[in-house]
Amino acid sequence: SEMNASVEEKLVLLEGMRTALEPCLEERDGRCTGADCQFQLLYQPKVDLRTGQVFGVEALIRWNHPEHGLISPLRFIGLAEESGMIVPLGEWVLRTACFQTQAWRDAGLPPLAVSVNVSARQFEEKRLVERIADALRDSGLPPQALEVEVTESSIMRDLARSVEKMRELEAMGVALSIDDFGTGYSSLSALKSFPISRLKIDKSFVSDLADSLDDQAIAMAVISLGHKLNLRVIAEGVETEQQRDFLRANDCDEMQGYLFSRPVPPERIAEMLAASITL
Ligand code: C2E
Ligand code: CA
Ligand code: CA
Ligand code: CA
C-alpha cells in the first residue's frame, strides 16, 4: 500500500507523524503523559519451546491516528525510515521499552528481556550505541535484559562498520538477533563473524509449515545452522499447534506468535507474569 500512496498522502502522513511525536519526545522517561499521545508500544511474549515459559517480549509500535485510526507499522516505518524520522521515533521506542521492562521488574514480577526492532537507518546512525547506553542508564535496566533485532539487509549495507557496532553492543552486554532471517541477502561467511545470540525465522517460512515441504526444509536448515554457530533460534508468527509441534520436534528453541499471544499492552504482560508466579 505504501507503493501506491501518492506523494501527497506521504507528506500528510509524515506531517502527522511529526506532530504525533512531539509530546512523546518531551518525556525522556519513556512515558507520554498527555492524553494526546498517539504512539504506543505493544509487547508480544516470547516463549521457550522446551519449558513453555515466557522469557522475553518484543516491543512493537502502534500509531493511533486521531482520524485514520490504527495505522500499521508496515505503513509508516518505511516512511519514517526514508525521512529520517525513524531516528527520534526509534529512540522513543527504545527508551519506552527499557523503562517499561524495568517497571515490571520494580513491580516484583519475574524478570523479562525486551527486544527492540532497529531499522537500517537507525542502525547506521553514529550515536546509536550512545543512545542505547543512555536508555539503559536512565531506566536502570541491565544491558543483559535488552536485545536489539536487526535485519540481515541492514547489517550488509556496510558490513565492516556493522560488525564494529555489533561488537560495541556485545561489549556493553546487549544481545543482538537477526530478524526476518532468510528473507534478505545474507552471506553465510559474514554470519559467522557476527557477535549475535539469536536467529529469528521469519513468519513467511512458518505460515505454511504444516503443508510446505520447502518451508519445512528451510526451517530445519536455519535451526541446524543456528545451532552449529552456537545461536539460539526463535520462530515468529506461530499460529497453530502443528507449527509449534513441528518446530519443537525439530529442536527450535523459542517461539512467538498468535498461538501463545498477540502483541498486547503492558498491563496484560504484567497480568501474565503475575499469573505465572502463582502457578
Ligand atoms: P517484525 O519485526 O518481523 O515483527 C513481526 C510482525 O508479525 C509484527 O507485526 C507482529 O505483530 C506480527 N505477528 C506476530 N505474531 C504473529 C502471528 O502469529 N501471525 C501473524 N500473521 N503475524 C504475527 P507488526 O507489529 O505489524 O510489525 C510489522 C513490522 O514493523 C515488524 O516486523 C517490524 O519490522 C516493524 N516494526 C514494528 N515495530 C517497530 C519499531 O518499534 N521499530 C522499527 N524500526 N520497526 C518496527
Ligand atoms: Ca522483529
Ligand atoms: Ca523485522
Ligand atoms: Ca518478520
PDB file of C-alpha atoms in Angstrom, residues 26-248:
ATOM      1  CA  GLU A  26       9.271  15.687  25.719  1.00  0.00           C
ATOM      2  CA  GLU A  27       9.053  12.762  28.091  1.00  0.00           C
ATOM      3  CA  ARG A  28      12.522  11.351  28.450  1.00  0.00           C
ATOM      4  CA  ASP A  29      11.322   8.715  30.902  1.00  0.00           C
ATOM      5  CA  GLY A  30       9.534   6.897  28.146  1.00  0.00           C
ATOM      6  CA  ARG A  31       6.066   7.841  29.322  1.00  0.00           C
ATOM      7  CA  CYS A  32       3.890  10.187  27.320  1.00  0.00           C
ATOM      8  CA  THR A  33       1.645  11.789  29.870  1.00  0.00           C
ATOM      9  CA  GLY A  34      -0.620  13.699  27.516  1.00  0.00           C
ATOM     10  CA  ALA A  35      -3.852  12.025  26.512  1.00  0.00           C
ATOM     11  CA  ASP A  36      -2.862  13.136  23.036  1.00  0.00           C
ATOM     12  CA  CYS A  37      -0.121  10.553  22.802  1.00  0.00           C
ATOM     13  CA  GLN A  38      -0.691   8.684  19.538  1.00  0.00           C
ATOM     14  CA  PHE A  39       2.198   6.259  19.621  1.00  0.00           C
ATOM     15  CA  GLN A  40       2.063   3.211  21.796  1.00  0.00           C
ATOM     16  CA  LEU A  41       4.110   0.075  22.277  1.00  0.00           C
ATOM     17  CA  LEU A  42       2.561  -3.355  22.428  1.00  0.00           C
ATOM     18  CA  TYR A  43       4.565  -6.318  23.679  1.00  0.00           C
ATOM     19  CA  GLN A  44       4.479  -9.838  22.307  1.00  0.00           C
ATOM     20  CA  PRO A  45       5.648 -12.654  24.592  1.00  0.00           C
ATOM     21  CA  LYS A  46       8.494 -14.927  23.507  1.00  0.00           C
ATOM     22  CA  VAL A  47       8.165 -18.457  24.782  1.00  0.00           C
ATOM     23  CA  ASP A  48      10.762 -21.139  25.439  1.00  0.00           C
ATOM     24  CA  LEU A  49       9.664 -24.201  23.434  1.00  0.00           C
ATOM     25  CA  ARG A  50      11.067 -26.655  25.978  1.00  0.00           C
ATOM     26  CA  THR A  51       9.805 -25.151  29.229  1.00  0.00           C
ATOM     27  CA  GLY A  52       6.785 -23.233  27.938  1.00  0.00           C
ATOM     28  CA  GLN A  53       7.988 -20.215  29.946  1.00  0.00           C
ATOM     29  CA  VAL A  54       7.785 -16.621  28.772  1.00  0.00           C
ATOM     30  CA  PHE A  55      11.355 -15.354  28.887  1.00  0.00           C
ATOM     31  CA  GLY A  56      11.041 -12.125  26.970  1.00  0.00           C
ATOM     32  CA  VAL A  57       8.897  -9.788  24.916  1.00  0.00           C
ATOM     33  CA  GLU A  58       9.247  -7.951  21.625  1.00  0.00           C
ATOM     34  CA  ALA A  59       8.214  -4.307  21.582  1.00  0.00           C
ATOM     35  CA  LEU A  60       6.055  -3.439  18.547  1.00  0.00           C
ATOM     36  CA  ILE A  61       4.951   0.091  17.793  1.00  0.00           C
ATOM     37  CA  ARG A  62       1.386   1.186  17.080  1.00  0.00           C
ATOM     38  CA  TRP A  63       0.128   4.524  15.841  1.00  0.00           C
ATOM     39  CA  ASN A  64      -3.347   5.548  16.919  1.00  0.00           C
ATOM     40  CA  HIS A  65      -4.163   8.281  14.455  1.00  0.00           C
ATOM     41  CA  PRO A  66      -6.970  10.689  15.545  1.00  0.00           C
ATOM     42  CA  GLU A  67      -8.643  10.480  12.114  1.00  0.00           C
ATOM     43  CA  HIS A  68      -7.316   7.358  10.415  1.00  0.00           C
ATOM     44  CA  GLY A  69      -7.466   5.079  13.449  1.00  0.00           C
ATOM     45  CA  LEU A  70      -4.839   2.428  13.989  1.00  0.00           C
ATOM     46  CA  ILE A  71      -2.045   2.616  11.417  1.00  0.00           C
ATOM     47  CA  SER A  72       0.169  -0.443  10.936  1.00  0.00           C
ATOM     48  CA  PRO A  73       3.919  -0.002  11.323  1.00  0.00           C
ATOM     49  CA  LEU A  74       4.166  -1.576   7.862  1.00  0.00           C
ATOM     50  CA  ARG A  75       2.674   1.684   6.572  1.00  0.00           C
ATOM     51  CA  PHE A  76       4.719   4.231   8.494  1.00  0.00           C
ATOM     52  CA  ILE A  77       8.070   2.669   9.452  1.00  0.00           C
ATOM     53  CA  GLY A  78       9.247   2.780   5.828  1.00  0.00           C
ATOM     54  CA  LEU A  79       8.255   6.425   5.607  1.00  0.00           C
ATOM     55  CA  ALA A  80       9.919   7.209   8.916  1.00  0.00           C
ATOM     56  CA  GLU A  81      12.998   5.484   7.575  1.00  0.00           C
ATOM     57  CA  GLU A  82      13.014   7.453   4.292  1.00  0.00           C
ATOM     58  CA  SER A  83      12.527  10.765   6.048  1.00  0.00           C
ATOM     59  CA  GLY A  84      14.966  10.134   8.860  1.00  0.00           C
ATOM     60  CA  MET A  85      12.196  10.445  11.438  1.00  0.00           C
ATOM     61  CA  ILE A  86      12.941   6.871  12.429  1.00  0.00           C
ATOM     62  CA  VAL A  87      15.840   8.188  14.499  1.00  0.00           C
ATOM     63  CA  PRO A  88      13.794  10.157  17.075  1.00  0.00           C
ATOM     64  CA  LEU A  89      10.891   7.701  16.765  1.00  0.00           C
ATOM     65  CA  GLY A  90      13.223   4.752  17.304  1.00  0.00           C
ATOM     66  CA  GLU A  91      14.800   6.418  20.278  1.00  0.00           C
ATOM     67  CA  TRP A  92      11.349   6.867  21.799  1.00  0.00           C
ATOM     68  CA  VAL A  93      10.676   3.147  21.226  1.00  0.00           C
ATOM     69  CA  LEU A  94      13.992   2.199  22.801  1.00  0.00           C
ATOM     70  CA  ARG A  95      13.522   4.364  25.883  1.00  0.00           C
ATOM     71  CA  THR A  96       9.880   3.406  26.370  1.00  0.00           C
ATOM     72  CA  ALA A  97      10.698  -0.307  26.111  1.00  0.00           C
ATOM     73  CA  CYS A  98      13.587  -0.021  28.593  1.00  0.00           C
ATOM     74  CA  PHE A  99      11.580   1.967  31.151  1.00  0.00           C
ATOM     75  CA  GLN A 100       8.607  -0.405  30.820  1.00  0.00           C
ATOM     76  CA  THR A 101      10.706  -3.517  31.229  1.00  0.00           C
ATOM     77  CA  GLN A 102      12.387  -2.070  34.299  1.00  0.00           C
ATOM     78  CA  ALA A 103       8.955  -1.086  35.675  1.00  0.00           C
ATOM     79  CA  TRP A 104       7.840  -4.755  35.505  1.00  0.00           C
ATOM     80  CA  ARG A 105      10.992  -5.673  37.423  1.00  0.00           C
ATOM     81  CA  ASP A 106      10.391  -2.939  40.002  1.00  0.00           C
ATOM     82  CA  ALA A 107       6.895  -4.340  40.474  1.00  0.00           C
ATOM     83  CA  GLY A 108       8.497  -7.616  41.581  1.00  0.00           C
ATOM     84  CA  LEU A 109       7.467  -9.586  38.502  1.00  0.00           C
ATOM     85  CA  PRO A 110       9.741 -12.301  37.069  1.00  0.00           C
ATOM     86  CA  PRO A 111      12.459 -10.523  35.070  1.00  0.00           C
ATOM     87  CA  LEU A 112      11.982 -10.404  31.311  1.00  0.00           C
ATOM     88  CA  ALA A 113      14.236  -9.438  28.453  1.00  0.00           C
ATOM     89  CA  VAL A 114      12.915  -6.962  25.907  1.00  0.00           C
ATOM     90  CA  SER A 115      13.651  -6.897  22.172  1.00  0.00           C
ATOM     91  CA  VAL A 116      13.539  -3.696  20.211  1.00  0.00           C
ATOM     92  CA  ASN A 117      13.459  -3.510  16.407  1.00  0.00           C
ATOM     93  CA  VAL A 118      16.150  -1.284  14.993  1.00  0.00           C
ATOM     94  CA  SER A 119      15.789  -0.333  11.336  1.00  0.00           C
ATOM     95  CA  ALA A 120      18.637   0.109   8.860  1.00  0.00           C
ATOM     96  CA  ARG A 121      18.936   3.859   9.115  1.00  0.00           C
ATOM     97  CA  GLN A 122      18.846   3.725  12.899  1.00  0.00           C
ATOM     98  CA  PHE A 123      21.441   1.001  12.980  1.00  0.00           C
ATOM     99  CA  GLU A 124      23.731   3.062  10.767  1.00  0.00           C
ATOM    100  CA  GLU A 125      23.338   6.153  12.871  1.00  0.00           C
ATOM    101  CA  LYS A 126      26.529   7.202  14.582  1.00  0.00           C
ATOM    102  CA  ARG A 127      25.091   7.762  18.023  1.00  0.00           C
ATOM    103  CA  LEU A 128      23.105   4.502  18.242  1.00  0.00           C
ATOM    104  CA  VAL A 129      25.342   2.849  20.816  1.00  0.00           C
ATOM    105  CA  GLU A 130      25.418   6.007  22.913  1.00  0.00           C
ATOM    106  CA  ARG A 131      21.619   6.295  22.761  1.00  0.00           C
ATOM    107  CA  ILE A 132      21.285   2.700  23.885  1.00  0.00           C
ATOM    108  CA  ALA A 133      23.719   3.244  26.746  1.00  0.00           C
ATOM    109  CA  ASP A 134      21.748   6.339  27.818  1.00  0.00           C
ATOM    110  CA  ALA A 135      18.423   4.493  27.717  1.00  0.00           C
ATOM    111  CA  LEU A 136      19.848   1.699  29.860  1.00  0.00           C
ATOM    112  CA  ARG A 137      21.449   4.052  32.360  1.00  0.00           C
ATOM    113  CA  ASP A 138      18.385   6.293  32.684  1.00  0.00           C
ATOM    114  CA  SER A 139      15.916   3.420  33.023  1.00  0.00           C
ATOM    115  CA  GLY A 140      18.142   1.282  35.239  1.00  0.00           C
ATOM    116  CA  LEU A 141      17.539  -1.759  33.004  1.00  0.00           C
ATOM    117  CA  PRO A 142      20.543  -4.107  32.961  1.00  0.00           C
ATOM    118  CA  PRO A 143      22.096  -4.379  29.472  1.00  0.00           C
ATOM    119  CA  GLN A 144      21.629  -8.159  29.593  1.00  0.00           C
ATOM    120  CA  ALA A 145      17.861  -7.570  29.550  1.00  0.00           C
ATOM    121  CA  LEU A 146      17.949  -5.734  26.229  1.00  0.00           C
ATOM    122  CA  GLU A 147      18.070  -7.284  22.791  1.00  0.00           C
ATOM    123  CA  VAL A 148      18.309  -5.441  19.503  1.00  0.00           C
ATOM    124  CA  GLU A 149      16.615  -7.021  16.463  1.00  0.00           C
ATOM    125  CA  VAL A 150      18.219  -6.050  13.206  1.00  0.00           C
ATOM    126  CA  THR A 151      17.733  -7.459   9.697  1.00  0.00           C
ATOM    127  CA  GLU A 152      20.431  -9.019   7.540  1.00  0.00           C
ATOM    128  CA  SER A 153      19.992  -6.323   4.912  1.00  0.00           C
ATOM    129  CA  SER A 154      20.642  -3.579   7.481  1.00  0.00           C
ATOM    130  CA  ILE A 155      23.854  -5.277   8.501  1.00  0.00           C
ATOM    131  CA  MET A 156      25.015  -5.955   4.958  1.00  0.00           C
ATOM    132  CA  ARG A 157      24.740  -2.302   3.904  1.00  0.00           C
ATOM    133  CA  ASP A 158      28.132  -1.582   5.429  1.00  0.00           C
ATOM    134  CA  LEU A 159      29.442  -4.838   6.736  1.00  0.00           C
ATOM    135  CA  ALA A 160      32.666  -3.672   8.339  1.00  0.00           C
ATOM    136  CA  ARG A 161      31.021  -0.845  10.226  1.00  0.00           C
ATOM    137  CA  SER A 162      28.101  -3.083  11.256  1.00  0.00           C
ATOM    138  CA  VAL A 163      30.391  -5.676  12.757  1.00  0.00           C
ATOM    139  CA  GLU A 164      32.193  -2.939  14.663  1.00  0.00           C
ATOM    140  CA  LYS A 165      28.891  -1.674  16.038  1.00  0.00           C
ATOM    141  CA  MET A 166      27.752  -5.174  16.934  1.00  0.00           C
ATOM    142  CA  ARG A 167      30.982  -5.689  18.867  1.00  0.00           C
ATOM    143  CA  GLU A 168      30.363  -2.484  20.813  1.00  0.00           C
ATOM    144  CA  LEU A 169      26.896  -3.669  21.740  1.00  0.00           C
ATOM    145  CA  GLU A 170      28.242  -7.063  22.694  1.00  0.00           C
ATOM    146  CA  ALA A 171      30.885  -5.436  24.905  1.00  0.00           C
ATOM    147  CA  MET A 172      28.099  -3.497  26.612  1.00  0.00           C
ATOM    148  CA  GLY A 173      26.234  -6.736  27.284  1.00  0.00           C
ATOM    149  CA  VAL A 174      23.343  -6.039  24.907  1.00  0.00           C
ATOM    150  CA  ALA A 175      22.171  -9.046  22.880  1.00  0.00           C
ATOM    151  CA  LEU A 176      21.641  -8.952  19.144  1.00  0.00           C
ATOM    152  CA  SER A 177      19.385 -11.031  16.967  1.00  0.00           C
ATOM    153  CA  ILE A 178      18.957 -11.282  13.221  1.00  0.00           C
ATOM    154  CA  ASP A 179      15.348 -10.574  12.325  1.00  0.00           C
ATOM    155  CA  ASP A 180      13.499 -11.990   9.297  1.00  0.00           C
ATOM    156  CA  PHE A 181      16.351 -14.410   8.788  1.00  0.00           C
ATOM    157  CA  GLY A 182      16.362 -15.978   5.333  1.00  0.00           C
ATOM    158  CA  THR A 183      14.319 -13.256   3.651  1.00  0.00           C
ATOM    159  CA  GLY A 184      17.176 -10.897   2.911  1.00  0.00           C
ATOM    160  CA  TYR A 185      20.505 -11.013   1.297  1.00  0.00           C
ATOM    161  CA  SER A 186      22.931 -12.532   3.706  1.00  0.00           C
ATOM    162  CA  SER A 187      26.282 -14.073   3.456  1.00  0.00           C
ATOM    163  CA  LEU A 188      26.921 -17.197   5.441  1.00  0.00           C
ATOM    164  CA  SER A 189      30.585 -16.341   5.766  1.00  0.00           C
ATOM    165  CA  ALA A 190      29.667 -12.949   7.220  1.00  0.00           C
ATOM    166  CA  LEU A 191      27.193 -14.558   9.588  1.00  0.00           C
ATOM    167  CA  LYS A 192      29.958 -16.433  11.320  1.00  0.00           C
ATOM    168  CA  SER A 193      31.711 -13.197  12.250  1.00  0.00           C
ATOM    169  CA  PHE A 194      28.610 -11.603  13.781  1.00  0.00           C
ATOM    170  CA  PRO A 195      28.551 -11.369  17.567  1.00  0.00           C
ATOM    171  CA  ILE A 196      24.878 -12.308  17.745  1.00  0.00           C
ATOM    172  CA  SER A 197      22.892 -14.544  20.045  1.00  0.00           C
ATOM    173  CA  ARG A 198      19.797 -15.425  18.011  1.00  0.00           C
ATOM    174  CA  LEU A 199      18.392 -16.090  14.580  1.00  0.00           C
ATOM    175  CA  LYS A 200      14.747 -15.353  14.025  1.00  0.00           C
ATOM    176  CA  ILE A 201      12.955 -17.473  11.428  1.00  0.00           C
ATOM    177  CA  ASP A 202      10.646 -15.149   9.535  1.00  0.00           C
ATOM    178  CA  LYS A 203       6.936 -15.832   9.701  1.00  0.00           C
ATOM    179  CA  SER A 204       6.784 -16.252   5.919  1.00  0.00           C
ATOM    180  CA  PHE A 205       8.526 -19.606   6.454  1.00  0.00           C
ATOM    181  CA  VAL A 206       6.296 -20.529   9.383  1.00  0.00           C
ATOM    182  CA  SER A 207       2.829 -19.853   7.976  1.00  0.00           C
ATOM    183  CA  ASP A 208       2.776 -22.899   5.650  1.00  0.00           C
ATOM    184  CA  LEU A 209       4.988 -25.064   7.773  1.00  0.00           C
ATOM    185  CA  ALA A 210       2.379 -27.801   8.118  1.00  0.00           C
ATOM    186  CA  ASP A 211       1.973 -28.251   4.338  1.00  0.00           C
ATOM    187  CA  SER A 212       5.044 -26.943   2.607  1.00  0.00           C
ATOM    188  CA  LEU A 213       7.982 -29.310   2.397  1.00  0.00           C
ATOM    189  CA  ASP A 214      10.104 -26.394   1.194  1.00  0.00           C
ATOM    190  CA  ASP A 215       9.315 -24.313   4.262  1.00  0.00           C
ATOM    191  CA  GLN A 216       9.984 -27.329   6.463  1.00  0.00           C
ATOM    192  CA  ALA A 217      13.370 -27.739   4.822  1.00  0.00           C
ATOM    193  CA  ILE A 218      14.175 -24.048   5.282  1.00  0.00           C
ATOM    194  CA  ALA A 219      13.132 -24.042   8.937  1.00  0.00           C
ATOM    195  CA  MET A 220      15.180 -27.171   9.652  1.00  0.00           C
ATOM    196  CA  ALA A 221      18.194 -25.722   7.850  1.00  0.00           C
ATOM    197  CA  VAL A 222      18.030 -22.444   9.783  1.00  0.00           C
ATOM    198  CA  ILE A 223      17.696 -24.315  13.086  1.00  0.00           C
ATOM    199  CA  SER A 224      20.672 -26.517  12.378  1.00  0.00           C
ATOM    200  CA  LEU A 225      22.777 -23.651  11.012  1.00  0.00           C
ATOM    201  CA  GLY A 226      21.955 -21.568  14.087  1.00  0.00           C
ATOM    202  CA  HIS A 227      22.818 -24.366  16.462  1.00  0.00           C
ATOM    203  CA  LYS A 228      26.105 -25.100  14.709  1.00  0.00           C
ATOM    204  CA  LEU A 229      27.008 -21.435  15.118  1.00  0.00           C
ATOM    205  CA  ASN A 230      26.013 -21.645  18.801  1.00  0.00           C
ATOM    206  CA  LEU A 231      22.996 -19.416  18.391  1.00  0.00           C
ATOM    207  CA  ARG A 232      19.512 -19.747  19.717  1.00  0.00           C
ATOM    208  CA  VAL A 233      16.771 -19.986  17.110  1.00  0.00           C
ATOM    209  CA  ILE A 234      13.345 -18.411  17.507  1.00  0.00           C
ATOM    210  CA  ALA A 235      10.408 -18.765  15.126  1.00  0.00           C
ATOM    211  CA  GLU A 236       7.957 -15.889  14.702  1.00  0.00           C
ATOM    212  CA  GLY A 237       4.355 -15.981  13.511  1.00  0.00           C
ATOM    213  CA  VAL A 238       3.493 -19.316  15.131  1.00  0.00           C
ATOM    214  CA  GLU A 239      -0.282 -19.575  14.894  1.00  0.00           C
ATOM    215  CA  THR A 240      -1.110 -23.272  15.105  1.00  0.00           C
ATOM    216  CA  GLU A 241      -0.296 -26.255  17.264  1.00  0.00           C
ATOM    217  CA  GLN A 242       1.000 -28.121  14.187  1.00  0.00           C
ATOM    218  CA  GLN A 243       3.528 -25.371  13.543  1.00  0.00           C
ATOM    219  CA  ARG A 244       4.609 -25.384  17.177  1.00  0.00           C
ATOM    220  CA  ASP A 245       4.878 -29.179  17.246  1.00  0.00           C
ATOM    221  CA  PHE A 246       6.972 -29.230  14.097  1.00  0.00           C
ATOM    222  CA  LEU A 247       9.326 -26.584  15.484  1.00  0.00           C
ATOM    223  CA  ARG A 248       9.605 -28.345  18.816  1.00  0.00           C
TER     224      ARG A 248
END
